[in-house]
XYZ file of C-alpha atoms in Angstrom:
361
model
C -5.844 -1.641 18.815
C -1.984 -2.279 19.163
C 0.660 -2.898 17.099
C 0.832 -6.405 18.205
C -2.897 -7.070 17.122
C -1.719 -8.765 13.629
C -3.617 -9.361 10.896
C -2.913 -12.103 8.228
C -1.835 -10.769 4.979
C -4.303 -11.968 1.925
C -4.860 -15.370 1.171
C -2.276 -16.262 3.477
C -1.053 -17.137 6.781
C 1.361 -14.514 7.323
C 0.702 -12.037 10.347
C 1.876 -8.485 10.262
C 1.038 -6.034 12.259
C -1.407 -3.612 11.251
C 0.868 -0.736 10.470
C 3.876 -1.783 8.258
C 7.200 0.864 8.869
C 7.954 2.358 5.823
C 11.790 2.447 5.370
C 11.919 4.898 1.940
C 13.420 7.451 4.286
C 16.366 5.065 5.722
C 19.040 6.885 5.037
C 19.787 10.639 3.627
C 21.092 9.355 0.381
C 18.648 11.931 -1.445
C 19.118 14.800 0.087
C 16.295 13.832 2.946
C 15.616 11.201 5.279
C 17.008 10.131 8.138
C 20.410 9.508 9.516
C 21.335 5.944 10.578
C 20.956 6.964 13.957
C 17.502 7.674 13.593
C 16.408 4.970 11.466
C 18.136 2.286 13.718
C 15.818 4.835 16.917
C 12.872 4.047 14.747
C 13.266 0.655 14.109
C 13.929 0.224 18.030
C 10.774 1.741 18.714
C 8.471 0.026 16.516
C 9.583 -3.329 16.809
C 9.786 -2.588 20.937
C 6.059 -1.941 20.540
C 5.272 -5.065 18.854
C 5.413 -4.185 15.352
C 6.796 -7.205 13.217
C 6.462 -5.713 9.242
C 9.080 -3.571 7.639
C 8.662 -2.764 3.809
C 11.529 -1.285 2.019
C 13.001 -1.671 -2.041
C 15.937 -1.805 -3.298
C 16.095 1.318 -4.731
C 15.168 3.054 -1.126
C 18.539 5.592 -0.813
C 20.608 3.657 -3.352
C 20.208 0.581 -1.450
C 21.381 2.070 1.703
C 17.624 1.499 3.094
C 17.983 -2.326 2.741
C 21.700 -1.621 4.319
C 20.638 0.097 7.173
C 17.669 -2.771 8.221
C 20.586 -5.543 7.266
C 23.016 -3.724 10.054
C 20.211 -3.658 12.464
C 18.387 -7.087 12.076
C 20.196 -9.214 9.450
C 23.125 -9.795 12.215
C 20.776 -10.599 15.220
C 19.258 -13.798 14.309
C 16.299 -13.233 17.580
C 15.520 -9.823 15.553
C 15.590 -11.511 11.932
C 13.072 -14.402 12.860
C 10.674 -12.243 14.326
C 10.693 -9.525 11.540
C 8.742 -9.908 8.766
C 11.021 -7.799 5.948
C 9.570 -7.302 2.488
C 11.898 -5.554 -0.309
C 10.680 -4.683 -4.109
C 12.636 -5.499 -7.150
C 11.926 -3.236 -10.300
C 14.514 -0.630 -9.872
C 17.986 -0.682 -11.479
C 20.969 0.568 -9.685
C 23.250 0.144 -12.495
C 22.231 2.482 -15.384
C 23.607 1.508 -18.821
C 22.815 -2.403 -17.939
C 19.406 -3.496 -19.595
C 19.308 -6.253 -17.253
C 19.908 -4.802 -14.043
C 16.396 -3.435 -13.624
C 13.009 -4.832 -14.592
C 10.688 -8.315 -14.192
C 12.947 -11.043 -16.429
C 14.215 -13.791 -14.400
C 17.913 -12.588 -14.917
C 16.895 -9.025 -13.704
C 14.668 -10.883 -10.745
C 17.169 -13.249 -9.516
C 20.419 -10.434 -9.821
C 17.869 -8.161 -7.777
C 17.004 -10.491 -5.615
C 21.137 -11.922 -4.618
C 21.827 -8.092 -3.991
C 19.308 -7.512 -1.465
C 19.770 -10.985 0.480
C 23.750 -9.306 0.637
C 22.420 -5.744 1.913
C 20.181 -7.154 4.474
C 22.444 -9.683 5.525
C 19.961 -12.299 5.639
C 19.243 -15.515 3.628
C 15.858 -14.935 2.655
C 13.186 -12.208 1.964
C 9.628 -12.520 3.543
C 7.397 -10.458 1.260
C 9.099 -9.929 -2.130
C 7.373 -7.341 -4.401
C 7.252 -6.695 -7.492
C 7.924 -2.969 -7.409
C 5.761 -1.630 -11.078
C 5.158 -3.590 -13.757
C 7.214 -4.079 -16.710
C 5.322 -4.103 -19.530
C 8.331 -5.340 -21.331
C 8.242 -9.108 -19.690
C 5.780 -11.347 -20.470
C 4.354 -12.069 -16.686
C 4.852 -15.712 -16.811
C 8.062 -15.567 -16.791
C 8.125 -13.330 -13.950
C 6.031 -15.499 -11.818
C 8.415 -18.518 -12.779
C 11.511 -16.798 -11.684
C 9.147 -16.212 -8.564
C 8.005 -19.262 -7.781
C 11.833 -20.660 -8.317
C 12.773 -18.165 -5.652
C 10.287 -19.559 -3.470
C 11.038 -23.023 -4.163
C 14.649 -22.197 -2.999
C 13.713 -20.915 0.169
C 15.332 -17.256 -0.926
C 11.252 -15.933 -0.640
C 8.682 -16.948 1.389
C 5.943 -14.784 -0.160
C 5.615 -12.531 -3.175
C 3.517 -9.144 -3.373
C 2.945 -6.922 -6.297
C 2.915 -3.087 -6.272
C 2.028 -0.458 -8.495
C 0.524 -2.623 -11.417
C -3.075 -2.212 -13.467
C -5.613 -4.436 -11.954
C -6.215 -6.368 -15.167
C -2.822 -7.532 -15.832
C -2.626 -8.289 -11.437
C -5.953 -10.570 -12.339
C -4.264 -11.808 -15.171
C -0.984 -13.353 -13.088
C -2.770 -15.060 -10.229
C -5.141 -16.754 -12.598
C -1.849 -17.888 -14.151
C -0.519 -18.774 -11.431
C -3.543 -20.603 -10.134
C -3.839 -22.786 -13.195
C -0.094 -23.605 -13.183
C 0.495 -23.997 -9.705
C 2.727 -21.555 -9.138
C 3.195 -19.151 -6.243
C 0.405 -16.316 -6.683
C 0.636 -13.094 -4.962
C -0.506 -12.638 -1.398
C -0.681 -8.591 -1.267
C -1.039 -5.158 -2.964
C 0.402 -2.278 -2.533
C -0.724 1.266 -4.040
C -1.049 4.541 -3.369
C -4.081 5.101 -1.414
C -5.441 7.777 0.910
C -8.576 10.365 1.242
C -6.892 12.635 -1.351
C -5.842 8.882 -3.874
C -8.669 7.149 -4.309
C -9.153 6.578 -7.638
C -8.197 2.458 -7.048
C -11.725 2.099 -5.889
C -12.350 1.724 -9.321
C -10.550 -1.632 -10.273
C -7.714 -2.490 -7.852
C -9.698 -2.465 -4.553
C -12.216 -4.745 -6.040
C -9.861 -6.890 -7.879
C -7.758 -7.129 -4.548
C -10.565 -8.368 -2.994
C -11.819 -11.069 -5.564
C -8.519 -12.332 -5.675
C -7.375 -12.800 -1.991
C -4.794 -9.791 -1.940
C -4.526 -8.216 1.133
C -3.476 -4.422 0.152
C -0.736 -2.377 2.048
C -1.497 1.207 1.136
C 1.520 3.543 0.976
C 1.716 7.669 1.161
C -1.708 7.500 3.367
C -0.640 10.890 4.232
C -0.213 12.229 0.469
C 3.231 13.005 1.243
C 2.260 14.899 4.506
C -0.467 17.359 3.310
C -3.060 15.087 5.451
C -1.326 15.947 8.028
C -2.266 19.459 7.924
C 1.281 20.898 8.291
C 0.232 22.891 4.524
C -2.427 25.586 4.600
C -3.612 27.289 1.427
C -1.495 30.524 2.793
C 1.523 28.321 4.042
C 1.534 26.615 0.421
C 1.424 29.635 -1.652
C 5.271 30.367 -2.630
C 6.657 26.574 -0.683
C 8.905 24.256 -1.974
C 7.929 21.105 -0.186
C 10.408 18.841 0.466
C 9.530 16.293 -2.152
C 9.107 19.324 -4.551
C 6.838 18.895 -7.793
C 5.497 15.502 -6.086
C 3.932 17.703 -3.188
C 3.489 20.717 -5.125
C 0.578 18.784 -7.762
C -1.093 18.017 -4.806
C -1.611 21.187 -3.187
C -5.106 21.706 -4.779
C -8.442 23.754 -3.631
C -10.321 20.625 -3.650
C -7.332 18.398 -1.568
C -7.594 21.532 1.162
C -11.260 21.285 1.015
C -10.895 17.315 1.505
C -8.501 18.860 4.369
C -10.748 21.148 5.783
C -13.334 18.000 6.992
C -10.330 16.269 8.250
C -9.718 18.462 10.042
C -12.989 19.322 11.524
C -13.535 15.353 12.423
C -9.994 15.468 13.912
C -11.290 18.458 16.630
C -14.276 16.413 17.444
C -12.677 13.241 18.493
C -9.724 15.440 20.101
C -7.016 13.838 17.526
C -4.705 14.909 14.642
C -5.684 15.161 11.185
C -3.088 12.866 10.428
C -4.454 9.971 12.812
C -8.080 10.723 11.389
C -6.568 10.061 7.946
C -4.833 6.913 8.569
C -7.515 5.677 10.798
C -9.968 6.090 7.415
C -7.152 4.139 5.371
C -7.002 1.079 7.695
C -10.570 1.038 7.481
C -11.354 0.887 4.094
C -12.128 -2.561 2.546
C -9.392 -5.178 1.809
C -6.166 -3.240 3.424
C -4.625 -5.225 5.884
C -1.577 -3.320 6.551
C -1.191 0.183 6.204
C 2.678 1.955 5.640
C 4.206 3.855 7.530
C 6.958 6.606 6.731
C 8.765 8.495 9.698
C 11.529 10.449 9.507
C 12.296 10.758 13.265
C 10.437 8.199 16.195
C 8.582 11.139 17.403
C 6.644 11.517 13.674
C 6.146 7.387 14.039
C 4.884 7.275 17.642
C 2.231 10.619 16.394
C 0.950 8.616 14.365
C 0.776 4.939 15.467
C -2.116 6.631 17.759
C -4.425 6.249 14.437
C -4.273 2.600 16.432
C -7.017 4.134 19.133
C -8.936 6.234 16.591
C -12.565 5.067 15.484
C -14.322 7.227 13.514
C -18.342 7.201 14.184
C -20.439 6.199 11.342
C -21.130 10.104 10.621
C -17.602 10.813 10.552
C -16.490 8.462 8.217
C -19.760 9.442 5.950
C -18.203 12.878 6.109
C -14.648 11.843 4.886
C -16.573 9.505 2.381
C -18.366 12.547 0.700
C -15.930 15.330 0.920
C -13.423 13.247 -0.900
C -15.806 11.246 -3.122
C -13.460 9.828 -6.303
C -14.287 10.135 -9.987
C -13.747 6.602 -11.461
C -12.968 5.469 -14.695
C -16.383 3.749 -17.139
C -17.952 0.986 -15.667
C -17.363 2.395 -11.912
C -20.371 4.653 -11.651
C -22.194 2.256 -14.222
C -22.243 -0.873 -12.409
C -22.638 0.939 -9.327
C -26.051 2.420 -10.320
C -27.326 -0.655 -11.866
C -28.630 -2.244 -9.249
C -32.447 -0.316 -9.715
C -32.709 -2.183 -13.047
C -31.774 -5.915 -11.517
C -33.050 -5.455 -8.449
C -35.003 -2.565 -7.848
C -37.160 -2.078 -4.986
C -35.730 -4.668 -3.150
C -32.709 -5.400 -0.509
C -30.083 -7.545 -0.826
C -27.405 -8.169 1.341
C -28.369 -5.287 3.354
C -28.082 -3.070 0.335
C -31.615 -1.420 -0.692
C -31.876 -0.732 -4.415
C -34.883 1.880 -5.369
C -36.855 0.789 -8.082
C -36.506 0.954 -11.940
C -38.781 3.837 -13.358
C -38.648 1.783 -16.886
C -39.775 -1.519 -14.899
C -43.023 -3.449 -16.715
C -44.800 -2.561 -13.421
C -46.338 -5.476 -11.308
C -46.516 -9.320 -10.825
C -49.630 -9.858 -12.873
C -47.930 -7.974 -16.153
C -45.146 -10.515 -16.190
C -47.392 -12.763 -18.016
């Protein structure tokens, strides 16, 4: 499939192209990343291939992130139609101010100025919330949202990083009051993060989000470049973030990557994002290069399908454990509808059932 098969995001119109490029590493404000050079080489490649979604914050590099895309495409006005650029608000750049950060409409619509003025452009696609704030009541964030809309400043609005009930609870707020609900989700998600499987995929689906995992590659260790000999004694770039991760059950989870990677003649890391864009309710998947060689690796998860058995394989080896009522609801089916099918789902039947037809009465 390639990059210029789009997909409409959510309960929406919007098309984006199935990989989104991540733009966290525009810039080497924090010690790693890449150089302007680079990032402007990256963005030439993906958008030369077709690609149309860039997703970058705020708080990417100190702003320089949103800098960097505003040099590139806020001055062309061909590029800046044709992109689709989504930013996050959330993160303050100017510690000591209470309202420089955070979801209140004075901390929304300061945010939301400074990017338009780093990217050079007058208005935001996709504008995220980046986490939630637990501190503003979420009307008020979706008013200040739906104002920037109104204005023109926004065209959609996302939400990242947030529980599932309290996601639930704004767009049935926004439904009722006509305001501007969100069109997409973004979380972590990947074969070694799949603990949203719980509440967030299905809520994201009820609710006509269209989710844009990020770190599909755990920061890299699904792209096999660890080993459990390699990680003993490393200090990963991203440190203590990597570190957590490098687990006997996440190499195990590695170990049948890699196996279904040698059988289809790919790389673990295109087995791993071809699993990601598979799963139910992502539309989008991101993207994080640091150089257009990493990028055009693994935009070749594009041509990967993974056979039924394959995917079974991945399914099992990294198998979540879910919060209470996950597992619950899941095995409920034998006592509402055991020992029948429904909607190509077989259930097997209840052991406590009454027993046939004739005892019902």
């Amino acid at each position: 499939m390639p990059l210029d098969h789009y997909v409409t995001l959510g309960r929406s119109g919007l098309a984006v192209s199935p990989f989104c490029l991540g733009a966290m590493t525009f810039g080497e404000d924090w010690g790693w990343g890449s150089s302007v050079k680079e990032s402007e080489a990256i963005l030439d490649h993906y958008l030369g291939l077709g690609g149309n979604f860039i997703d970058t914050a705020n708080a990417y590099t100190r702003g320089h992130s949103e800098k960097i895309i505003g040099d590139y495409v806020g001055r062309h006005p061909a590029r800046r139609c044709r992109a689709v650029i989504a930013t996050k608000f959330s993160s303050s750049l100017f510690p000591g101010d209470p309202n420089a950060g955070g979801s209140s409409r004075k901390a929304i619509v300061g945010q939301c100025e400074e990017s338009l003025r780093r990217l050079q452009t007058d208005y935001v696609d996709l504008y995220w919330l980046h986490v939630w704030d637990p501190l503003t009541p979420i009307d008020e964030t979706l008013r200040a949202l739906d104002d920037l809309v109104s204005s023109g400043k926004v065209r959609y609005v996302g939400v990242s990083d947030t529980p599932a009930w309290k996601v639930a609870e704004a767009q049935t707020i926004a439904r009722f009051r006509g305001l501007t609900p969100f069109v997409a989700l973004q979380v972590e998600y990947s074969l070694l993060e799949r603990t949203v499987e719980g509440e967030l995929v299905p809520m994201a689906l009820e609710m006509g989000l269209g989710m844009t995992p990020w770190s599909p590659l755990r920061s890299g260790i699904l792209s096999g470049k660890y080993t459990r000999e390699s990680a003993k004694g490393a200090k990963p770039g991203r440190g203590a973030w990597v570190e957590a991760a490098l687990t006997e059950r996440n190499f195990a989870v590695l170990d049948v990557v890699r196996r279904v990677a040698g059988e289809l003649g790919t790389t673990p890391a295109r087995v791993a994002l071809a699993w990601v864009q598979s799963r139910p309710a992502v539309a989008s998947t991101i993207l994080g290069a640091r150089s257009v060689a990493q990028l055009e690796d693994n935009l070749g998860a594009l041509d990967v399908r993974l056979p039924a058995e394959a995917s079974k394989a991945l399914d099992e080896a990294s198998k979540p454990a879910l919060d209470f009522p996950a597992d619950f609801v899941r095995n409920s089916a034998m006592f509402k509808r055991g020992g029948t099918t429904v909607n190509g789902e077989t259930a097997p039947p209840w052991p406590l059932a009454p027993g046939t037809d004739a005892e019902r009465h």
